[in-house]
Amino acid sequence: MRLPISNRGVRSQVDSAVDAITGGRFVLGVGLGYRDEEFRAFGIAKKERVGRLVEGVEIIKQIWTEDNVTFKGKHFQIERLSVRPRPVQKPRPPIWMGAGSDVAIKRAATMADAWIGMGAATRTTLKRQAELYAQTRSEAGLPPATRLPIMLEAYVAPTREEAWRIGGGPIISKFKSYFTWGLSNTIPEATEALDAPIEELARDRFLIGDVEDAIREVKRHDEELGATDLLIRVQFPGITQRQVLDTLALIGERVISAFKKSVA
C-alpha cells in the first residue's frame, strides 16, 4: 500500500476486519511511492510523501491499539476515532515497509516490524542493506527483526527455455518500465543495470527458470540473505492469465512442496 496517498482511517478499519477474517494472519505492507503520476492523480505534493508516511504509520498503530484516537499532525488530523472489529493479533498486526534507498531502509528500521527488500536490487546490494537495517535497529535500541521478506519477480515453467520464452521478455520489460518511472532514483546500481545484457540483468535479480532453478534460488535467498519470506510476483503485461495460473500451480506443487518436505 502506498501509504502517503491512502486514507489511514479507512485502511486501518478495513485491515482490522481482514485480520479478524483471516484469524490473525494479516500483514500490512506499506511503501513511500515514487511515481509522479500517482501523486498528481490524488492532488498530493510528492515532496510531502515522507511526512505523510511517517504520520500515516503512527495513526494506524494508534488506531489498532487504542480507542478514541485523536491525532493532529501536519498532514492528517483525526478526532476520537475507534475501529471495530479490533485486530486479532496483539498488540497489532505487523507492519512491513518496502524501501530501496539506504535512507528509506533506516526509516523502515525504526518505524516498521520488517523491511521488504526490493527485488530489483542485486543479491549483493540486498545483503548489504539487510545488514544496514539490522544495524540501525540495534543502534536505536530495538530488538532484531524476526522476519526478512524479499520481493522476487519470477516465472517458473517445466523447462528453463519455456520459462524464458514466456516470462523473460515481460519481466525485463516491466523492470525497465519501473526504472523509467523513477525507481532508478531509489535503487543502487540502477543506471548501469539498464545497459546490461538481458541474462546479466536477470542474474541475482529475478527467478526465470525451471523447478530446480526455483528451488536453488529459494535456498540461496535463505542461505545468503537470511530471507524468511519471498513475496513472489508472477503476473506481468504480456503473460496470459492461463500462463500465470500455470506457473502458480507449478510453484505450489513442486517448489513450495519441496521445502515442506525438508522441514518435515
mmCIF file of C-alpha atoms in Angstrom:
data_model
loop_
_atom_site.group_PDB
_atom_site.id
_atom_site.type_symbol
_atom_site.label_atom_id
_atom_site.label_comp_id
_atom_site.label_asym_id
_atom_site.label_seq_id
_atom_site.Cartn_x
_atom_site.Cartn_y
_atom_site.Cartn_z
ATOM 1 C CA MET A 1 0.000 0.000 0.000
ATOM 2 C CA ARG A 2 1.321 3.468 -0.935
ATOM 3 C CA LEU A 3 0.503 4.987 2.422
ATOM 4 C CA PRO A 4 1.125 8.661 1.512
ATOM 5 C CA ILE A 5 -1.859 8.574 -0.898
ATOM 6 C CA SER A 6 -4.167 6.339 1.165
ATOM 7 C CA ASN A 7 -6.864 7.139 3.735
ATOM 8 C CA ARG A 8 -5.409 5.991 7.040
ATOM 9 C CA GLY A 9 -8.701 5.736 8.928
ATOM 10 C CA VAL A 10 -10.434 3.684 6.243
ATOM 11 C CA ARG A 11 -7.367 1.499 5.727
ATOM 12 C CA SER A 12 -6.975 0.704 9.403
ATOM 13 C CA GLN A 13 -10.623 -0.342 9.686
ATOM 14 C CA VAL A 14 -10.523 -2.498 6.553
ATOM 15 C CA ASP A 15 -7.240 -4.095 7.612
ATOM 16 C CA SER A 16 -8.585 -4.803 11.107
ATOM 17 C CA ALA A 17 -11.501 -6.647 9.521
ATOM 18 C CA VAL A 18 -9.145 -8.643 7.283
ATOM 19 C CA ASP A 19 -7.072 -9.624 10.323
ATOM 20 C CA ALA A 20 -10.246 -10.853 12.027
ATOM 21 C CA ILE A 21 -11.456 -12.746 8.951
ATOM 22 C CA THR A 22 -8.096 -14.491 8.482
ATOM 23 C CA GLY A 23 -7.748 -15.419 12.131
ATOM 24 C CA GLY A 24 -4.813 -13.118 12.757
ATOM 25 C CA ARG A 25 -2.722 -13.711 9.632
ATOM 26 C CA PHE A 26 -2.830 -10.207 8.157
ATOM 27 C CA VAL A 27 0.382 -8.292 7.436
ATOM 28 C CA LEU A 28 0.267 -4.633 6.392
ATOM 29 C CA GLY A 29 2.803 -3.798 3.709
ATOM 30 C CA VAL A 30 3.480 -0.102 3.141
ATOM 31 C CA GLY A 31 5.748 1.942 0.934
ATOM 32 C CA LEU A 32 6.610 5.522 0.076
ATOM 33 C CA GLY A 33 5.682 5.522 -3.610
ATOM 34 C CA TYR A 34 7.783 7.150 -6.308
ATOM 35 C CA ARG A 35 5.721 7.819 -9.470
ATOM 36 C CA ASP A 36 4.896 11.462 -10.124
ATOM 37 C CA GLU A 37 1.640 10.441 -11.840
ATOM 38 C CA GLU A 38 0.335 8.710 -8.715
ATOM 39 C CA PHE A 39 0.775 11.778 -6.543
ATOM 40 C CA ARG A 40 -0.683 14.119 -9.166
ATOM 41 C CA ALA A 41 -3.749 11.888 -9.504
ATOM 42 C CA PHE A 42 -4.516 12.375 -5.801
ATOM 43 C CA GLY A 43 -3.578 16.049 -5.720
ATOM 44 C CA ILE A 44 -0.717 15.395 -3.302
ATOM 45 C CA ALA A 45 2.677 17.066 -3.480
ATOM 46 C CA LYS A 46 5.330 14.403 -3.856
ATOM 47 C CA LYS A 47 7.652 16.336 -1.536
ATOM 48 C CA GLU A 48 5.195 15.600 1.303
ATOM 49 C CA ARG A 49 5.382 11.832 0.949
ATOM 50 C CA VAL A 50 7.868 11.155 3.760
ATOM 51 C CA GLY A 51 5.920 13.222 6.269
ATOM 52 C CA ARG A 52 2.658 11.623 5.201
ATOM 53 C CA LEU A 53 4.164 8.150 5.504
ATOM 54 C CA VAL A 54 5.508 8.812 8.997
ATOM 55 C CA GLU A 55 2.209 10.257 10.233
ATOM 56 C CA GLY A 56 0.203 7.535 8.499
ATOM 57 C CA VAL A 57 2.099 4.705 10.184
ATOM 58 C CA GLU A 58 1.754 6.373 13.581
ATOM 59 C CA ILE A 59 -2.005 6.834 13.101
ATOM 60 C CA ILE A 60 -2.519 3.201 12.116
ATOM 61 C CA LYS A 61 -0.520 1.943 15.103
ATOM 62 C CA GLN A 62 -2.611 4.083 17.453
ATOM 63 C CA ILE A 63 -5.966 3.165 15.913
ATOM 64 C CA TRP A 64 -5.138 -0.550 16.110
ATOM 65 C CA THR A 65 -4.228 -0.392 19.798
ATOM 66 C CA GLU A 66 -6.298 2.435 21.298
ATOM 67 C CA ASP A 67 -9.859 3.772 21.371
ATOM 68 C CA ASN A 68 -10.974 7.336 20.721
ATOM 69 C CA VAL A 69 -7.741 8.272 18.983
ATOM 70 C CA THR A 70 -7.097 11.956 18.368
ATOM 71 C CA PHE A 71 -4.193 12.918 16.127
ATOM 72 C CA LYS A 72 -3.236 16.392 14.985
ATOM 73 C CA GLY A 73 -0.318 16.319 12.598
ATOM 74 C CA LYS A 74 0.952 18.447 9.755
ATOM 75 C CA HIS A 75 -0.780 16.313 7.127
ATOM 76 C CA PHE A 76 -3.538 14.408 8.944
ATOM 77 C CA GLN A 77 -5.996 15.196 11.694
ATOM 78 C CA ILE A 78 -8.454 12.776 13.282
ATOM 79 C CA GLU A 79 -10.787 13.222 16.237
ATOM 80 C CA ARG A 80 -11.826 10.481 18.678
ATOM 81 C CA LEU A 81 -11.615 7.654 16.133
ATOM 82 C CA SER A 82 -12.055 3.984 17.077
ATOM 83 C CA VAL A 83 -12.298 0.960 14.794
ATOM 84 C CA ARG A 84 -14.278 -2.262 15.062
ATOM 85 C CA PRO A 85 -13.563 -5.074 14.811
ATOM 86 C CA ARG A 86 -10.213 -4.726 16.544
ATOM 87 C CA PRO A 87 -7.307 -6.728 15.101
ATOM 88 C CA VAL A 88 -6.925 -10.304 16.338
ATOM 89 C CA GLN A 89 -3.131 -10.052 16.610
ATOM 90 C CA LYS A 90 -1.770 -8.423 19.745
ATOM 91 C CA PRO A 91 -0.719 -5.769 20.204
ATOM 92 C CA ARG A 92 -1.407 -5.252 16.474
ATOM 93 C CA PRO A 93 -0.743 -6.782 13.051
ATOM 94 C CA PRO A 94 2.863 -6.498 11.848
ATOM 95 C CA ILE A 95 3.824 -3.661 9.529
ATOM 96 C CA TRP A 96 6.327 -4.390 6.760
ATOM 97 C CA MET A 97 7.850 -1.465 4.867
ATOM 98 C CA GLY A 98 9.322 -1.599 1.379
ATOM 99 C CA ALA A 99 12.437 0.513 0.814
ATOM 100 C CA GLY A 100 15.181 0.690 -1.792
ATOM 101 C CA SER A 101 17.487 3.526 -0.752
ATOM 102 C CA ASP A 102 19.674 3.484 2.342
ATOM 103 C CA VAL A 103 17.827 6.472 3.823
ATOM 104 C CA ALA A 104 14.480 4.722 3.397
ATOM 105 C CA ILE A 105 15.853 1.489 4.887
ATOM 106 C CA LYS A 106 16.985 3.353 8.005
ATOM 107 C CA ARG A 107 13.493 4.835 8.248
ATOM 108 C CA ALA A 108 11.929 1.387 7.938
ATOM 109 C CA ALA A 109 14.216 0.081 10.684
ATOM 110 C CA THR A 110 12.748 2.457 13.256
ATOM 111 C CA MET A 111 9.130 2.550 12.028
ATOM 112 C CA ALA A 112 8.271 -0.942 10.816
ATOM 113 C CA ASP A 113 8.458 -4.505 12.097
ATOM 114 C CA ALA A 114 10.233 -5.709 8.950
ATOM 115 C CA TRP A 115 11.915 -4.273 5.881
ATOM 116 C CA ILE A 116 10.839 -5.596 2.473
ATOM 117 C CA GLY A 117 13.887 -5.992 0.239
ATOM 118 C CA MET A 118 13.298 -4.769 -3.300
ATOM 119 C CA GLY A 119 13.529 -7.490 -5.932
ATOM 120 C CA ALA A 120 15.039 -5.073 -8.450
ATOM 121 C CA ALA A 121 18.268 -4.913 -6.434
ATOM 122 C CA THR A 122 21.074 -7.447 -6.744
ATOM 123 C CA ARG A 123 21.682 -10.001 -4.024
ATOM 124 C CA THR A 124 24.918 -8.229 -3.080
ATOM 125 C CA THR A 125 23.025 -4.985 -2.530
ATOM 126 C CA LEU A 126 20.255 -6.735 -0.600
ATOM 127 C CA LYS A 127 22.786 -8.346 1.723
ATOM 128 C CA ARG A 128 24.415 -5.003 2.479
ATOM 129 C CA GLN A 129 21.024 -3.367 3.009
ATOM 130 C CA ALA A 130 19.848 -6.146 5.325
ATOM 131 C CA GLU A 131 22.940 -5.521 7.446
ATOM 132 C CA LEU A 132 22.200 -1.777 7.432
ATOM 133 C CA TYR A 133 18.628 -2.434 8.555
ATOM 134 C CA ALA A 134 19.783 -4.675 11.410
ATOM 135 C CA GLN A 135 22.490 -2.214 12.473
ATOM 136 C CA THR A 136 20.039 0.704 12.514
ATOM 137 C CA ARG A 137 17.601 -1.209 14.696
ATOM 138 C CA SER A 138 20.386 -2.121 17.099
ATOM 139 C CA GLU A 139 21.603 1.483 17.341
ATOM 140 C CA ALA A 140 18.025 2.598 18.039
ATOM 141 C CA GLY A 141 17.754 0.112 20.901
ATOM 142 C CA LEU A 142 15.200 -2.020 19.066
ATOM 143 C CA PRO A 143 15.182 -5.840 19.087
ATOM 144 C CA PRO A 144 16.326 -7.693 15.966
ATOM 145 C CA ALA A 145 13.590 -8.158 13.389
ATOM 146 C CA THR A 146 12.272 -11.707 13.221
ATOM 147 C CA ARG A 147 11.311 -11.543 9.544
ATOM 148 C CA LEU A 148 13.169 -10.593 6.371
ATOM 149 C CA PRO A 149 10.789 -10.595 3.393
ATOM 150 C CA ILE A 150 12.227 -10.153 -0.103
ATOM 151 C CA MET A 151 10.262 -9.350 -3.250
ATOM 152 C CA LEU A 152 11.025 -11.610 -6.206
ATOM 153 C CA GLU A 153 9.909 -11.242 -9.818
ATOM 154 C CA ALA A 154 9.542 -14.772 -11.168
ATOM 155 C CA TYR A 155 8.308 -17.131 -13.834
ATOM 156 C CA VAL A 156 8.742 -20.885 -13.406
ATOM 157 C CA ALA A 157 7.988 -23.392 -16.166
ATOM 158 C CA PRO A 158 8.679 -27.104 -16.819
ATOM 159 C CA THR A 159 11.846 -26.141 -18.718
ATOM 160 C CA ARG A 160 14.224 -23.210 -18.488
ATOM 161 C CA GLU A 161 13.709 -22.453 -22.165
ATOM 162 C CA GLU A 162 9.932 -22.229 -21.751
ATOM 163 C CA ALA A 163 10.301 -20.002 -18.691
ATOM 164 C CA TRP A 164 12.446 -17.558 -20.631
ATOM 165 C CA ARG A 165 10.179 -17.714 -23.693
ATOM 166 C CA ILE A 166 7.071 -16.861 -21.649
ATOM 167 C CA GLY A 167 8.369 -14.804 -18.754
ATOM 168 C CA GLY A 168 11.735 -13.392 -19.759
ATOM 169 C CA GLY A 169 10.598 -10.590 -22.040
ATOM 170 C CA PRO A 170 7.656 -9.385 -19.895
ATOM 171 C CA ILE A 171 9.694 -9.369 -16.657
ATOM 172 C CA ILE A 172 12.619 -7.469 -18.184
ATOM 173 C CA SER A 173 10.233 -5.032 -19.897
ATOM 174 C CA LYS A 174 8.383 -4.340 -16.638
ATOM 175 C CA PHE A 175 11.668 -3.873 -14.804
ATOM 176 C CA LYS A 176 12.803 -1.254 -17.311
ATOM 177 C CA SER A 177 9.419 0.486 -17.092
ATOM 178 C CA TYR A 178 9.767 0.786 -13.313
ATOM 179 C CA PHE A 179 13.119 2.447 -13.759
ATOM 180 C CA THR A 180 11.912 4.939 -16.360
ATOM 181 C CA TRP A 181 9.048 5.810 -13.963
ATOM 182 C CA GLY A 182 11.553 6.825 -11.306
ATOM 183 C CA LEU A 183 12.500 3.701 -9.356
ATOM 184 C CA SER A 184 16.076 4.216 -10.533
ATOM 185 C CA ASN A 185 16.327 7.103 -8.077
ATOM 186 C CA THR A 186 15.927 4.747 -5.116
ATOM 187 C CA ILE A 187 17.702 1.537 -6.181
ATOM 188 C CA PRO A 188 21.530 1.415 -6.218
ATOM 189 C CA GLU A 189 23.294 0.361 -9.446
ATOM 190 C CA ALA A 190 20.085 1.146 -11.381
ATOM 191 C CA THR A 191 21.526 3.082 -14.299
ATOM 192 C CA GLU A 192 24.216 0.507 -15.034
ATOM 193 C CA ALA A 193 21.679 -2.321 -14.889
ATOM 194 C CA LEU A 194 19.586 -0.913 -17.721
ATOM 195 C CA ASP A 195 22.502 -1.162 -20.140
ATOM 196 C CA ALA A 196 23.437 -4.738 -19.206
ATOM 197 C CA PRO A 197 22.632 -7.788 -21.394
ATOM 198 C CA ILE A 198 19.319 -9.461 -20.521
ATOM 199 C CA GLU A 199 20.892 -12.537 -18.925
ATOM 200 C CA GLU A 200 23.202 -10.400 -16.789
ATOM 201 C CA LEU A 201 20.329 -8.103 -15.829
ATOM 202 C CA ALA A 202 18.255 -11.065 -14.659
ATOM 203 C CA ARG A 203 21.089 -12.739 -12.750
ATOM 204 C CA ASP A 204 20.794 -12.140 -8.998
ATOM 205 C CA ARG A 205 17.569 -10.182 -9.534
ATOM 206 C CA PHE A 206 14.855 -12.404 -10.996
ATOM 207 C CA LEU A 207 13.860 -16.044 -10.967
ATOM 208 C CA ILE A 208 13.284 -17.241 -14.521
ATOM 209 C CA GLY A 209 13.750 -20.973 -14.931
ATOM 210 C CA ASP A 210 12.574 -24.496 -14.216
ATOM 211 C CA VAL A 211 11.651 -26.106 -10.897
ATOM 212 C CA GLU A 212 15.242 -26.951 -9.984
ATOM 213 C CA ASP A 213 16.294 -23.378 -10.715
ATOM 214 C CA ALA A 214 13.497 -22.142 -8.451
ATOM 215 C CA ILE A 215 14.405 -24.444 -5.566
ATOM 216 C CA ARG A 216 18.044 -23.434 -5.862
ATOM 217 C CA GLU A 217 17.137 -19.723 -5.895
ATOM 218 C CA VAL A 218 14.938 -20.017 -2.801
ATOM 219 C CA LYS A 219 17.780 -21.766 -0.980
ATOM 220 C CA ARG A 220 20.190 -19.008 -1.977
ATOM 221 C CA HIS A 221 17.872 -16.339 -0.584
ATOM 222 C CA ASP A 222 17.766 -18.266 2.673
ATOM 223 C CA GLU A 223 21.465 -19.082 2.930
ATOM 224 C CA GLU A 224 22.952 -15.825 1.589
ATOM 225 C CA LEU A 225 20.428 -13.268 2.843
ATOM 226 C CA GLY A 226 18.602 -14.975 5.680
ATOM 227 C CA ALA A 227 15.291 -14.324 3.925
ATOM 228 C CA THR A 228 12.300 -15.662 5.839
ATOM 229 C CA ASP A 229 9.631 -14.801 3.261
ATOM 230 C CA LEU A 230 9.616 -14.443 -0.526
ATOM 231 C CA LEU A 231 6.933 -12.173 -1.976
ATOM 232 C CA ILE A 232 6.733 -13.642 -5.462
ATOM 233 C CA ARG A 233 5.151 -11.731 -8.340
ATOM 234 C CA VAL A 234 4.397 -13.721 -11.490
ATOM 235 C CA GLN A 235 1.885 -11.565 -13.399
ATOM 236 C CA PHE A 236 3.229 -9.049 -15.901
ATOM 237 C CA PRO A 237 1.897 -7.394 -19.081
ATOM 238 C CA GLY A 238 2.388 -9.879 -21.910
ATOM 239 C CA ILE A 239 1.753 -13.000 -19.801
ATOM 240 C CA THR A 240 -1.715 -14.526 -20.151
ATOM 241 C CA GLN A 241 -3.887 -15.444 -17.190
ATOM 242 C CA ARG A 242 -3.553 -19.101 -18.125
ATOM 243 C CA GLN A 243 0.226 -18.815 -18.038
ATOM 244 C CA VAL A 244 0.031 -17.071 -14.657
ATOM 245 C CA LEU A 245 -2.102 -19.884 -13.236
ATOM 246 C CA ASP A 246 0.246 -22.489 -14.707
ATOM 247 C CA THR A 247 3.323 -21.042 -13.017
ATOM 248 C CA LEU A 248 1.468 -20.556 -9.709
ATOM 249 C CA ALA A 249 0.434 -24.204 -9.780
ATOM 250 C CA LEU A 250 3.986 -25.324 -10.540
ATOM 251 C CA ILE A 251 5.444 -23.191 -7.749
ATOM 252 C CA GLY A 252 2.878 -24.525 -5.295
ATOM 253 C CA GLU A 253 3.085 -28.174 -6.286
ATOM 254 C CA ARG A 254 6.823 -28.532 -6.930
ATOM 255 C CA VAL A 255 8.731 -25.671 -5.311
ATOM 256 C CA ILE A 256 6.882 -24.943 -2.061
ATOM 257 C CA SER A 257 6.220 -28.636 -1.526
ATOM 258 C CA ALA A 258 9.960 -29.341 -1.733
ATOM 259 C CA PHE A 259 10.573 -27.117 1.277
ATOM 260 C CA LYS A 260 7.635 -28.529 3.188
ATOM 261 C CA LYS A 261 9.232 -31.955 2.819
ATOM 262 C CA SER A 262 12.617 -30.677 4.008
ATOM 263 C CA VAL A 263 11.038 -29.091 7.091
ATOM 264 C CA ALA A 264 9.060 -32.243 7.867
#
